């Protein structure tokens, strides 16, 4: 069984300059086109002003309508060999339609990161913050501290985890961006290894001729403001990190970049305190390369952090948390400092921004991480090989995956009936309108 036609069902339109997820989507689309596969990118999301120009890759765009039989006719006419669901929400919306209209298509889920893991960590953090007696104690909480057993227990009682893992079972292959998440699903939730494909970010090489220590200045923080861990990190920077850092380094300056800043983010802009909220960056790597140190006090989250990968590619050392650096460096020393205590975080930031020797050492470590863990050529070869192997073994794997068949039979029926009910309801409203 070969692959000639690909349908990529996007949760949103790809914005590589806005998020790591957007960059990852473009990596896959470019790689599919390199195989000379025909690709259609389709989404129910509204067209965004920062979306990538897919026509340059000869990729057709298709605007979809949610809960509408028009998708059935579209996918039946197109007859894709491979359907990629961008996050499990999309699989829930369209998986049953894809199976009914093109049952022989290989169904692949790109998890991007485990949403249920991120939510579990966020809930644990909230519980820890609620247990604090005052604002000072809350500022000292830099990590959602818990061992794996507590994390698994939090996830296991979550509807989100049940939905997400069910979607993984219903697909022929799921792309995992983090080794921690792959091992968590395999060891704690007993998912079969053949359903999971670990696929890291496929990064370009180190940016050539990035500015040296003397031609950079200050700190930077960057991330999509719509992403809850990023917004929490910005607030934590403003409320906890920055007052302590400025007390020790009164002239310190930080530039905060990120797409879709809400008014409450713009309100944090206080130049007299060295805290500059800049909003969307047209070229994230360009602004990253002008800073000496990237600060990412991520208190919860999942997956691989694109901002920290970009920092290493730009030769910019970073200070982050254990969650921020998770699954990114293996046994190698971090390209900066990992700090899970507030005072350690502040001291590390000041050291890196002011000590050229330590800064250069951190930069070298970041470049080594890129070489060892983010090699584009090997990642591309492994990814295509996994897709082709899943296609070749598709029939055998589906027979082996009885749990997935059972979930498709039961849960997809409920999703199907709900979708059809909404469609009929919408039609009724349309017909009754004068």
GROMACS .gro file of C-alpha atoms in nm:
model
  434
    1UNK     CA    1   0.000   0.000   0.000
    2UNK     CA    2   0.149   0.329  -0.109
    3UNK     CA    3   0.087   0.690  -0.016
    4UNK     CA    4   0.013   0.942  -0.287
    5UNK     CA    5  -0.253   1.171  -0.137
    6UNK     CA    6  -0.245   1.334   0.207
    7UNK     CA    7  -0.523   1.517   0.389
    8UNK     CA    8  -0.399   1.728   0.681
    9UNK     CA    9  -0.686   1.829   0.909
   10UNK     CA   10  -0.560   2.131   1.099
   11UNK     CA   11  -0.697   2.248   1.432
   12UNK     CA   12  -0.582   2.594   1.323
   13UNK     CA   13  -0.406   2.730   1.014
   14UNK     CA   14  -0.028   2.692   1.050
   15UNK     CA   15   0.153   2.999   1.185
   16UNK     CA   16   0.523   2.910   1.209
   17UNK     CA   17   0.611   3.257   1.343
   18UNK     CA   18   0.351   3.237   1.620
   19UNK     CA   19   0.403   2.900   1.785
   20UNK     CA   20   0.613   2.584   1.794
   21UNK     CA   21   0.300   2.391   1.692
   22UNK     CA   22   0.279   2.601   1.376
   23UNK     CA   23   0.644   2.533   1.296
   24UNK     CA   24   0.592   2.161   1.352
   25UNK     CA   25   0.294   2.155   1.116
   26UNK     CA   26   0.500   2.324   0.845
   27UNK     CA   27   0.781   2.072   0.897
   28UNK     CA   28   0.539   1.789   0.824
   29UNK     CA   29   0.378   1.960   0.525
   30UNK     CA   30   0.716   2.035   0.368
   31UNK     CA   31   0.830   1.679   0.426
   32UNK     CA   32   0.517   1.535   0.266
   33UNK     CA   33   0.573   1.750  -0.041
   34UNK     CA   34   0.937   1.636  -0.059
   35UNK     CA   35   0.800   1.283  -0.107
   36UNK     CA   36   0.601   1.418  -0.405
   37UNK     CA   37   0.277   1.342  -0.217
   38UNK     CA   38  -0.026   1.553  -0.305
   39UNK     CA   39  -0.140   1.747   0.003
   40UNK     CA   40  -0.460   1.928   0.097
   41UNK     CA   41  -0.468   2.126   0.420
   42UNK     CA   42  -0.819   2.167   0.560
   43UNK     CA   43  -0.952   2.335   0.872
   44UNK     CA   44  -1.271   2.470   1.027
   45UNK     CA   45  -1.073   2.757   1.185
   46UNK     CA   46  -1.106   3.110   1.056
   47UNK     CA   47  -0.827   3.221   0.823
   48UNK     CA   48  -0.557   3.395   1.026
   49UNK     CA   49  -0.349   3.696   0.913
   50UNK     CA   50  -0.020   3.531   1.015
   51UNK     CA   51  -0.081   3.194   0.848
   52UNK     CA   52   0.182   3.043   0.621
   53UNK     CA   53   0.157   3.069   0.243
   54UNK     CA   54   0.076   2.708   0.160
   55UNK     CA   55   0.035   2.784  -0.209
   56UNK     CA   56   0.414   2.827  -0.226
   57UNK     CA   57   0.436   2.454  -0.146
   58UNK     CA   58   0.163   2.371  -0.397
   59UNK     CA   59  -0.067   2.272  -0.113
   60UNK     CA   60  -0.438   2.329  -0.165
   61UNK     CA   61  -0.636   2.495   0.117
   62UNK     CA   62  -0.986   2.381   0.206
   63UNK     CA   63  -1.215   2.567   0.445
   64UNK     CA   64  -1.437   2.318   0.628
   65UNK     CA   65  -1.771   2.353   0.802
   66UNK     CA   66  -1.811   2.178   1.135
   67UNK     CA   67  -2.095   1.926   1.176
   68UNK     CA   68  -2.174   1.922   0.807
   69UNK     CA   69  -2.206   1.637   0.558
   70UNK     CA   70  -2.018   1.844   0.299
   71UNK     CA   71  -1.697   1.701   0.448
   72UNK     CA   72  -1.814   1.349   0.363
   73UNK     CA   73  -1.849   1.434  -0.004
   74UNK     CA   74  -1.515   1.618  -0.006
   75UNK     CA   75  -1.311   1.337   0.151
   76UNK     CA   76  -1.487   1.070  -0.052
   77UNK     CA   77  -1.401   1.251  -0.375
   78UNK     CA   78  -1.042   1.316  -0.271
   79UNK     CA   79  -0.972   0.959  -0.150
   80UNK     CA   80  -0.662   1.031   0.063
   81UNK     CA   81  -0.419   0.753   0.148
   82UNK     CA   82  -0.306   0.932   0.464
   83UNK     CA   83  -0.513   1.152   0.696
   84UNK     CA   84  -0.336   1.350   0.967
   85UNK     CA   85  -0.539   1.483   1.259
   86UNK     CA   86  -0.386   1.792   1.417
   87UNK     CA   87  -0.450   1.731   1.790
   88UNK     CA   88  -0.711   1.499   1.932
   89UNK     CA   89  -0.994   1.754   1.909
   90UNK     CA   90  -0.976   1.725   1.532
   91UNK     CA   91  -0.983   1.346   1.546
   92UNK     CA   92  -1.297   1.363   1.758
   93UNK     CA   93  -1.463   1.592   1.505
   94UNK     CA   94  -1.369   1.411   1.186
   95UNK     CA   95  -1.238   1.064   1.272
   96UNK     CA   96  -1.572   0.890   1.238
   97UNK     CA   97  -1.638   1.062   0.905
   98UNK     CA   98  -1.295   0.965   0.772
   99UNK     CA   99  -1.343   0.602   0.876
  100UNK     CA  100  -1.688   0.586   0.719
  101UNK     CA  101  -1.592   0.748   0.386
  102UNK     CA  102  -1.229   0.633   0.337
  103UNK     CA  103  -1.182   0.335   0.571
  104UNK     CA  104  -0.854   0.229   0.410
  105UNK     CA  105  -0.678   0.561   0.471
  106UNK     CA  106  -0.399   0.554   0.727
  107UNK     CA  107  -0.510   0.761   1.027
  108UNK     CA  108  -0.230   0.949   1.203
  109UNK     CA  109  -0.272   1.173   1.508
  110UNK     CA  110  -0.022   1.451   1.581
  111UNK     CA  111  -0.064   1.503   1.955
  112UNK     CA  112   0.163   1.814   1.948
  113UNK     CA  113   0.191   1.759   2.321
  114UNK     CA  114  -0.023   1.573   2.573
  115UNK     CA  115  -0.298   1.819   2.656
  116UNK     CA  116  -0.407   1.604   2.950
  117UNK     CA  117  -0.056   1.614   3.097
  118UNK     CA  118  -0.048   1.991   3.071
  119UNK     CA  119  -0.391   2.019   3.233
  120UNK     CA  120  -0.291   1.782   3.515
  121UNK     CA  121   0.016   1.988   3.594
  122UNK     CA  122  -0.189   2.306   3.584
  123UNK     CA  123  -0.439   2.162   3.832
  124UNK     CA  124  -0.162   2.047   4.064
  125UNK     CA  125  -0.006   2.395   4.049
  126UNK     CA  126  -0.343   2.553   4.133
  127UNK     CA  127  -0.378   2.323   4.433
  128UNK     CA  128  -0.032   2.418   4.557
  129UNK     CA  129  -0.102   2.789   4.513
  130UNK     CA  130  -0.436   2.759   4.695
  131UNK     CA  131  -0.254   2.601   4.990
  132UNK     CA  132  -0.031   2.909   5.025
  133UNK     CA  133  -0.115   3.160   5.298
  134UNK     CA  134  -0.010   3.480   5.123
  135UNK     CA  135   0.123   3.633   4.802
  136UNK     CA  136   0.485   3.594   4.911
  137UNK     CA  137   0.442   3.217   4.949
  138UNK     CA  138   0.265   3.198   4.613
  139UNK     CA  139   0.555   3.377   4.444
  140UNK     CA  140   0.793   3.111   4.572
  141UNK     CA  141   0.605   2.835   4.385
  142UNK     CA  142   0.800   2.804   4.060
  143UNK     CA  143   0.706   2.443   3.975
  144UNK     CA  144   0.405   2.215   3.992
  145UNK     CA  145   0.600   1.977   4.212
  146UNK     CA  146   0.483   1.615   4.216
  147UNK     CA  147   0.615   1.268   4.146
  148UNK     CA  148   0.496   1.061   3.851
  149UNK     CA  149   0.244   0.861   4.055
  150UNK     CA  150   0.063   1.181   4.163
  151UNK     CA  151   0.069   1.307   3.806
  152UNK     CA  152  -0.074   0.982   3.671
  153UNK     CA  153  -0.346   0.984   3.936
  154UNK     CA  154  -0.443   1.340   3.841
  155UNK     CA  155  -0.455   1.247   3.472
  156UNK     CA  156  -0.645   0.922   3.527
  157UNK     CA  157  -0.942   1.102   3.681
  158UNK     CA  158  -0.954   1.357   3.400
  159UNK     CA  159  -1.211   1.346   3.121
  160UNK     CA  160  -0.952   1.512   2.900
  161UNK     CA  161  -0.704   1.226   2.945
  162UNK     CA  162  -0.971   0.970   2.868
  163UNK     CA  163  -1.068   1.153   2.550
  164UNK     CA  164  -0.707   1.205   2.441
  165UNK     CA  165  -0.595   0.848   2.501
  166UNK     CA  166  -0.910   0.717   2.332
  167UNK     CA  167  -0.821   0.920   2.022
  168UNK     CA  168  -0.472   0.768   2.025
  169UNK     CA  169  -0.621   0.419   2.034
  170UNK     CA  170  -0.856   0.502   1.745
  171UNK     CA  171  -0.568   0.602   1.517
  172UNK     CA  172  -0.314   0.382   1.343
  173UNK     CA  173  -0.021   0.592   1.469
  174UNK     CA  174   0.023   0.887   1.704
  175UNK     CA  175   0.316   1.127   1.683
  176UNK     CA  176   0.473   1.209   2.019
  177UNK     CA  177   0.705   1.506   2.055
  178UNK     CA  178   0.842   1.422   2.401
  179UNK     CA  179   1.012   1.107   2.528
  180UNK     CA  180   0.868   1.170   2.874
  181UNK     CA  181   0.518   1.164   2.727
  182UNK     CA  182   0.588   0.853   2.519
  183UNK     CA  183   0.713   0.666   2.825
  184UNK     CA  184   0.425   0.795   3.036
  185UNK     CA  185   0.167   0.656   2.793
  186UNK     CA  186   0.353   0.331   2.747
  187UNK     CA  187   0.445   0.259   3.111
  188UNK     CA  188   0.169   0.423   3.315
  189UNK     CA  189  -0.127   0.387   3.076
  190UNK     CA  190  -0.014   0.065   2.900
  191UNK     CA  191  -0.052   0.189   2.543
  192UNK     CA  192   0.104  -0.046   2.284
  193UNK     CA  193   0.440   0.076   2.156
  194UNK     CA  194   0.338   0.031   1.791
  195UNK     CA  195   0.073   0.303   1.829
  196UNK     CA  196   0.332   0.564   1.934
  197UNK     CA  197   0.599   0.729   1.723
  198UNK     CA  198   0.839   0.965   1.899
  199UNK     CA  199   0.910   1.253   1.666
  200UNK     CA  200   1.106   1.551   1.791
  201UNK     CA  201   1.115   1.898   1.640
  202UNK     CA  202   1.309   1.893   1.313
  203UNK     CA  203   1.526   2.199   1.362
  204UNK     CA  204   1.752   2.379   1.124
  205UNK     CA  205   2.117   2.411   1.216
  206UNK     CA  206   2.259   2.678   1.441
  207UNK     CA  207   2.200   3.029   1.305
  208UNK     CA  208   2.520   3.142   1.133
  209UNK     CA  209   2.701   3.449   1.255
  210UNK     CA  210   2.468   3.529   1.543
  211UNK     CA  211   2.582   3.832   1.748
  212UNK     CA  212   2.839   3.772   2.019
  213UNK     CA  213   2.805   3.859   2.387
  214UNK     CA  214   2.915   4.219   2.346
  215UNK     CA  215   2.667   4.288   2.065
  216UNK     CA  216   2.364   4.164   2.259
  217UNK     CA  217   2.184   4.310   2.554
  218UNK     CA  218   1.922   4.228   2.814
  219UNK     CA  219   1.667   3.952   2.849
  220UNK     CA  220   1.392   3.817   2.628
  221UNK     CA  221   1.082   3.607   2.683
  222UNK     CA  222   0.867   3.485   2.396
  223UNK     CA  223   0.557   3.273   2.347
  224UNK     CA  224   0.201   3.272   2.214
  225UNK     CA  225  -0.015   3.456   2.468
  226UNK     CA  226  -0.309   3.226   2.394
  227UNK     CA  227  -0.114   2.932   2.536
  228UNK     CA  228  -0.191   2.909   2.910
  229UNK     CA  229   0.162   2.809   3.025
  230UNK     CA  230   0.309   3.107   2.837
  231UNK     CA  231   0.066   3.356   2.989
  232UNK     CA  232   0.130   3.215   3.337
  233UNK     CA  233   0.505   3.248   3.275
  234UNK     CA  234   0.469   3.614   3.174
  235UNK     CA  235   0.267   3.690   3.486
  236UNK     CA  236   0.518   3.507   3.702
  237UNK     CA  237   0.801   3.701   3.540
  238UNK     CA  238   0.627   4.031   3.610
  239UNK     CA  239   0.506   3.959   3.962
  240UNK     CA  240   0.778   3.737   4.112
  241UNK     CA  241   1.098   3.724   3.905
  242UNK     CA  242   1.132   4.080   3.780
  243UNK     CA  243   1.102   4.268   4.112
  244UNK     CA  244   1.376   4.051   4.265
  245UNK     CA  245   1.596   4.068   3.957
  246UNK     CA  246   1.568   4.447   3.929
  247UNK     CA  247   1.648   4.483   4.299
  248UNK     CA  248   1.982   4.315   4.229
  249UNK     CA  249   2.031   4.462   3.879
  250UNK     CA  250   1.849   4.800   3.864
  251UNK     CA  251   1.926   4.865   3.496
  252UNK     CA  252   1.800   4.526   3.371
  253UNK     CA  253   1.569   4.528   3.067
  254UNK     CA  254   1.346   4.254   2.928
  255UNK     CA  255   1.156   4.234   2.599
  256UNK     CA  256   0.834   4.028   2.602
  257UNK     CA  257   0.726   3.898   2.261
  258UNK     CA  258   0.432   3.681   2.166
  259UNK     CA  259   0.146   3.655   1.921
  260UNK     CA  260  -0.208   3.759   2.009
  261UNK     CA  261  -0.136   3.966   2.321
  262UNK     CA  262  -0.462   4.051   2.504
  263UNK     CA  263  -0.519   4.393   2.662
  264UNK     CA  264  -0.424   4.252   3.002
  265UNK     CA  265  -0.082   4.163   2.861
  266UNK     CA  266  -0.029   4.503   2.703
  267UNK     CA  267  -0.116   4.654   3.043
  268UNK     CA  268   0.197   4.492   3.186
  269UNK     CA  269   0.416   4.715   2.967
  270UNK     CA  270   0.615   4.934   3.210
  271UNK     CA  271   0.929   5.079   3.046
  272UNK     CA  272   1.028   5.262   3.364
  273UNK     CA  273   1.067   4.920   3.527
  274UNK     CA  274   1.253   4.775   3.230
  275UNK     CA  275   0.955   4.553   3.140
  276UNK     CA  276   0.868   4.595   2.771
  277UNK     CA  277   0.571   4.409   2.617
  278UNK     CA  278   0.629   4.411   2.241
  279UNK     CA  279   0.365   4.167   2.112
  280UNK     CA  280   0.403   3.971   1.791
  281UNK     CA  281   0.751   3.935   1.640
  282UNK     CA  282   0.767   3.906   1.263
  283UNK     CA  283   1.095   3.714   1.293
  284UNK     CA  284   1.124   3.532   1.626
  285UNK     CA  285   1.481   3.421   1.567
  286UNK     CA  286   1.593   3.772   1.477
  287UNK     CA  287   1.470   3.918   1.807
  288UNK     CA  288   1.596   3.615   1.999
  289UNK     CA  289   1.946   3.669   1.859
  290UNK     CA  290   1.959   4.027   1.988
  291UNK     CA  291   1.915   3.921   2.352
  292UNK     CA  292   2.177   3.778   2.584
  293UNK     CA  293   1.948   3.549   2.784
  294UNK     CA  294   1.604   3.396   2.732
  295UNK     CA  295   1.389   3.363   3.045
  296UNK     CA  296   1.119   3.093   3.052
  297UNK     CA  297   0.982   3.033   3.404
  298UNK     CA  298   0.734   2.767   3.292
  299UNK     CA  299   0.543   2.635   3.591
  300UNK     CA  300   0.335   2.380   3.401
  301UNK     CA  301   0.313   2.250   3.047
  302UNK     CA  302   0.398   1.959   2.821
  303UNK     CA  303   0.581   1.875   2.501
  304UNK     CA  304   0.893   2.038   2.363
  305UNK     CA  305   0.933   2.412   2.408
  306UNK     CA  306   0.992   2.575   2.071
  307UNK     CA  307   1.109   2.899   2.229
  308UNK     CA  308   1.396   2.717   2.403
  309UNK     CA  309   1.489   2.530   2.087
  310UNK     CA  310   1.494   2.862   1.899
  311UNK     CA  311   1.708   3.012   2.173
  312UNK     CA  312   1.969   2.738   2.131
  313UNK     CA  313   1.959   2.777   1.752
  314UNK     CA  314   2.024   3.151   1.794
  315UNK     CA  315   2.303   3.097   2.043
  316UNK     CA  316   2.098   3.250   2.324
  317UNK     CA  317   2.141   3.079   2.664
  318UNK     CA  318   1.823   3.029   2.863
  319UNK     CA  319   1.708   3.001   3.220
  320UNK     CA  320   1.408   2.773   3.259
  321UNK     CA  321   1.251   2.511   3.483
  322UNK     CA  322   1.262   2.132   3.479
  323UNK     CA  323   0.929   2.131   3.297
  324UNK     CA  324   1.065   2.381   3.045
  325UNK     CA  325   1.368   2.165   2.966
  326UNK     CA  326   1.184   1.833   2.980
  327UNK     CA  327   1.285   1.579   2.713
  328UNK     CA  328   1.506   1.831   2.535
  329UNK     CA  329   1.861   1.752   2.643
  330UNK     CA  330   1.892   1.391   2.761
  331UNK     CA  331   2.207   1.350   2.968
  332UNK     CA  332   2.370   1.664   2.830
  333UNK     CA  333   2.415   1.979   3.037
  334UNK     CA  334   2.151   2.241   2.965
  335UNK     CA  335   2.233   2.537   2.740
  336UNK     CA  336   2.195   2.775   3.031
  337UNK     CA  337   2.052   2.696   3.374
  338UNK     CA  338   1.760   2.486   3.497
  339UNK     CA  339   1.625   2.639   3.818
  340UNK     CA  340   1.315   2.531   4.010
  341UNK     CA  341   1.349   2.781   4.295
  342UNK     CA  342   1.277   3.150   4.255
  343UNK     CA  343   1.603   3.284   4.401
  344UNK     CA  344   1.806   3.031   4.202
  345UNK     CA  345   1.624   3.141   3.886
  346UNK     CA  346   1.700   3.508   3.950
  347UNK     CA  347   2.066   3.446   4.037
  348UNK     CA  348   2.115   3.229   3.727
  349UNK     CA  349   1.966   3.499   3.504
  350UNK     CA  350   2.198   3.764   3.646
  351UNK     CA  351   2.503   3.537   3.615
  352UNK     CA  352   2.440   3.453   3.249
  353UNK     CA  353   2.360   3.807   3.142
  354UNK     CA  354   2.671   3.953   3.305
  355UNK     CA  355   2.942   3.682   3.288
  356UNK     CA  356   3.074   3.639   2.934
  357UNK     CA  357   3.266   3.317   3.010
  358UNK     CA  358   2.958   3.148   3.160
  359UNK     CA  359   2.746   3.278   2.874
  360UNK     CA  360   2.980   3.131   2.611
  361UNK     CA  361   2.987   2.795   2.792
  362UNK     CA  362   2.606   2.787   2.800
  363UNK     CA  363   2.592   2.876   2.432
  364UNK     CA  364   2.826   2.588   2.343
  365UNK     CA  365   2.615   2.346   2.547
  366UNK     CA  366   2.302   2.457   2.364
  367UNK     CA  367   2.467   2.396   2.028
  368UNK     CA  368   2.569   2.046   2.139
  369UNK     CA  369   2.208   1.969   2.237
  370UNK     CA  370   2.093   2.070   1.888
  371UNK     CA  371   2.350   1.842   1.726
  372UNK     CA  372   2.267   1.543   1.945
  373UNK     CA  373   1.889   1.571   1.988
  374UNK     CA  374   1.750   1.780   1.703
  375UNK     CA  375   1.922   1.654   1.390
  376UNK     CA  376   1.689   1.730   1.102
  377UNK     CA  377   1.812   1.468   0.856
  378UNK     CA  378   1.776   1.172   1.093
  379UNK     CA  379   1.442   1.300   1.223
  380UNK     CA  380   1.304   1.326   0.870
  381UNK     CA  381   1.420   0.977   0.773
  382UNK     CA  382   1.280   0.821   1.091
  383UNK     CA  383   0.947   0.998   1.049
  384UNK     CA  384   0.887   0.891   0.689
  385UNK     CA  385   1.002   0.537   0.771
  386UNK     CA  386   0.750   0.519   1.057
  387UNK     CA  387   0.467   0.642   0.834
  388UNK     CA  388   0.550   0.393   0.558
  389UNK     CA  389   0.586   0.107   0.807
  390UNK     CA  390   0.250   0.189   0.962
  391UNK     CA  391   0.098   0.193   0.614
  392UNK     CA  392   0.254  -0.143   0.526
  393UNK     CA  393   0.141  -0.302   0.855
  394UNK     CA  394  -0.192  -0.121   0.867
  395UNK     CA  395  -0.421  -0.424   0.838
  396UNK     CA  396  -0.225  -0.632   1.090
  397UNK     CA  397  -0.205  -0.348   1.342
  398UNK     CA  398  -0.579  -0.284   1.323
  399UNK     CA  399  -0.650  -0.650   1.394
  400UNK     CA  400  -0.413  -0.632   1.690
  401UNK     CA  401  -0.566  -0.310   1.823
  402UNK     CA  402  -0.897  -0.446   1.951
  403UNK     CA  403  -0.927  -0.164   2.206
  404UNK     CA  404  -0.913   0.090   1.925
  405UNK     CA  405  -1.180  -0.097   1.726
  406UNK     CA  406  -1.402  -0.111   2.033
  407UNK     CA  407  -1.359   0.260   2.101
  408UNK     CA  408  -1.436   0.346   1.739
  409UNK     CA  409  -1.752   0.135   1.755
  410UNK     CA  410  -1.885   0.296   2.073
  411UNK     CA  411  -1.745   0.646   2.117
  412UNK     CA  412  -1.748   0.739   1.749
  413UNK     CA  413  -2.116   0.648   1.732
  414UNK     CA  414  -2.194   0.896   2.007
  415UNK     CA  415  -1.981   1.162   1.835
  416UNK     CA  416  -2.153   1.086   1.505
  417UNK     CA  417  -2.502   1.118   1.649
  418UNK     CA  418  -2.418   1.440   1.831
  419UNK     CA  419  -2.276   1.589   1.511
  420UNK     CA  420  -2.579   1.483   1.310
  421UNK     CA  421  -2.813   1.626   1.577
  422UNK     CA  422  -2.632   1.962   1.565
  423UNK     CA  423  -2.650   1.960   1.186
  424UNK     CA  424  -3.025   1.894   1.189
  425UNK     CA  425  -3.073   2.158   1.457
  426UNK     CA  426  -2.885   2.415   1.246
  427UNK     CA  427  -3.091   2.325   0.941
  428UNK     CA  428  -3.412   2.364   1.143
  429UNK     CA  429  -3.305   2.711   1.258
  430UNK     CA  430  -3.222   2.807   0.899
  431UNK     CA  431  -3.555   2.684   0.763
  432UNK     CA  432  -3.756   2.861   1.035
  433UNK     CA  433  -3.586   3.199   0.989
  434UNK     CA  434  -3.822   3.446   0.813
   0.00000   0.00000   0.00000
